Amino acid sequence: GAGVSQSPSNKVTEKGKDVELRCDPISGHTALYWYRQSLGQGLEFLIYFQGNSAPDKSGLPSDRFSAERTGGSVSTLTIQRTQQEDSAVYLCASSHPPSGINNEQFFGPGTRLTVL
Amino acid sequence: AQSVTQLDSQVPVFEEAPVELRCNYSSSVSVYLFWYVQYPNQGLQLLLKYLSGSTLVKGINGFEAEFNKSQTSFHLRKPSVHISDTAEYFCAVKPFGNEKLTFGTGTRLTIIP
């Protein structure tokens, strides 16, 4: 079946502009996650959505970052007033409910963001 | 809080030779452990995971890992590598009852023909 999809695959923007990154999780997955992969930094957790519960935003690096998940499916990560240090690959993942025995997060191909 | 250390940022290995990619972690609570692989220009793919039970875990593509609680390690091994194993490998942990994965900085495995 279809995996996690993300769009765009690449985004180049100018410093100070806002960007929106989209994630389509695997159908039926109620949990959705955003991570950031920066050069030399590895992957860092940003935010986690589970069903209708309040999201865990503890990994968002600043108030310029926000995310929403509409209808329990598609998610959008928004970065306002982008800075050069925001340049990274943004990865989305989804999973079965956390209580499921599989306990695996399935990752999308990522969006490479370059801020000039 | 959790942390994951992958000491080797790059590992070159000759084709058909064995390889071990090291992973150590630190956590004040019990964790699940994972190895993910990222092939060039692709997303992350789960190689294997340790949830409970036998400490030797077998994954896809001939990889295996052993959980050592006393040494807080979860090293990844393969007895004979192939060109197709060229990729970046990430070790990760997830605390019980928490959905956040904490990743290491990755090890780039390069296979030399």
Tab-separated table of N, CA, C and O in Angstrom, chain A residues 1 4 8 11-13 15 18 31-32 35 40 42 44 52 64 72 75-76 86 93-94 97 104 112:
chain	number	residue	atom	x	y	z
A	1	GLY	N	0.814	-1.202	0.000
A	1	GLY	CA	0.000	0.000	0.000
A	1	GLY	C	0.838	1.238	0.000
A	1	GLY	O	2.071	1.180	0.064
A	4	VAL	N	4.038	6.837	3.596
A	4	VAL	CA	3.926	8.238	3.984
A	4	VAL	C	4.435	9.098	2.827
A	4	VAL	O	5.518	8.827	2.294
A	8	PRO	N	6.489	19.739	-0.608
A	8	PRO	CA	7.256	19.333	-1.783
A	8	PRO	C	8.458	18.486	-1.393
A	8	PRO	O	8.786	18.391	-0.219
A	11	LYS	N	12.381	22.465	-1.349
A	11	LYS	CA	11.851	23.817	-1.254
A	11	LYS	C	13.015	24.768	-1.010
A	11	LYS	O	13.772	24.592	-0.050
A	12	VAL	N	13.145	25.740	-1.890
A	12	VAL	CA	14.142	26.781	-1.710
A	12	VAL	C	13.405	28.082	-1.454
A	12	VAL	O	12.487	28.427	-2.203
A	13	THR	N	13.774	28.775	-0.409
A	13	THR	CA	13.092	30.008	-0.064
A	13	THR	C	14.098	31.055	0.375
A	13	THR	O	15.258	30.747	0.665
A	15	LYS	N	15.341	33.991	3.012
A	15	LYS	CA	15.287	34.304	4.438
A	15	LYS	C	14.147	35.299	4.697
A	15	LYS	O	13.982	36.276	3.969
A	18	ASP	N	7.756	32.739	4.730
A	18	ASP	CA	7.091	31.630	5.404
A	18	ASP	C	7.036	30.432	4.460
A	18	ASP	O	6.909	30.594	3.245
A	31	ALA	N	-1.232	8.135	14.658
A	31	ALA	CA	-0.119	8.898	15.226
A	31	ALA	C	0.728	9.467	14.091
A	31	ALA	O	1.007	8.784	13.105
A	32	LEU	N	1.113	10.731	14.238
A	32	LEU	CA	1.925	11.401	13.216
A	32	LEU	C	3.006	12.204	13.910
A	32	LEU	O	2.768	12.849	14.933
A	35	TYR	N	10.057	15.258	12.334
A	35	TYR	CA	11.444	15.307	12.771
A	35	TYR	C	12.216	16.216	11.825
A	35	TYR	O	11.810	16.457	10.690
A	40	GLY	N	25.036	17.173	10.306
A	40	GLY	CA	25.863	17.067	11.499
A	40	GLY	C	25.097	17.014	12.808
A	40	GLY	O	25.694	16.884	13.866
A	42	GLY	N	22.082	15.052	13.153
A	42	GLY	CA	21.224	13.879	13.263
A	42	GLY	C	19.766	14.280	13.179
A	42	GLY	O	19.428	15.360	12.715
A	44	GLU	N	16.177	15.180	14.945
A	44	GLU	CA	15.603	15.653	16.205
A	44	GLU	C	14.085	15.701	16.097
A	44	GLU	O	13.525	16.115	15.082
A	52	ASN	N	-7.144	12.754	18.626
A	52	ASN	CA	-7.686	14.072	18.944
A	52	ASN	C	-7.027	14.707	20.160
A	52	ASN	O	-7.455	15.772	20.616
A	64	ARG	N	8.434	30.272	15.870
A	64	ARG	CA	8.237	30.436	14.421
A	64	ARG	C	7.738	29.135	13.796
A	64	ARG	O	7.258	29.140	12.667
A	72	GLY	N	-7.533	14.622	11.435
A	72	GLY	CA	-6.831	13.435	11.888
A	72	GLY	C	-5.994	12.754	10.824
A	72	GLY	O	-5.565	11.612	11.000
A	75	SER	N	-1.075	16.535	7.684
A	75	SER	CA	-0.470	17.505	8.600
A	75	SER	C	0.345	18.517	7.810
A	75	SER	O	0.925	18.192	6.770
A	76	THR	N	0.364	19.739	8.319
A	76	THR	CA	1.162	20.805	7.725
A	76	THR	C	2.084	21.376	8.793
A	76	THR	O	1.636	21.739	9.876
A	86	ASP	N	17.306	27.171	9.596
A	86	ASP	CA	16.163	26.273	9.404
A	86	ASP	C	16.406	25.301	8.253
A	86	ASP	O	15.628	24.353	8.070
A	93	ALA	N	6.604	11.059	9.929
A	93	ALA	CA	6.406	9.628	10.156
A	93	ALA	C	5.007	9.403	10.702
A	93	ALA	O	4.400	10.316	11.273
A	94	SER	N	4.509	8.196	10.510
A	94	SER	CA	3.219	7.859	11.110
A	94	SER	C	3.296	6.442	11.658
A	94	SER	O	4.196	5.677	11.306
A	97	PRO	N	-1.609	3.073	16.422
A	97	PRO	CA	-1.696	3.660	17.755
A	97	PRO	C	-0.517	3.224	18.616
A	97	PRO	O	-0.035	2.114	18.487
A	104	GLU	N	6.210	0.645	15.467
A	104	GLU	CA	7.124	1.128	14.440
A	104	GLU	C	6.613	2.416	13.823
A	104	GLU	O	5.428	2.538	13.519
A	112	ARG	N	13.376	18.608	1.615
A	112	ARG	CA	14.644	19.322	1.822
A	112	ARG	C	14.380	20.813	1.700
A	112	ARG	O	13.993	21.301	0.637
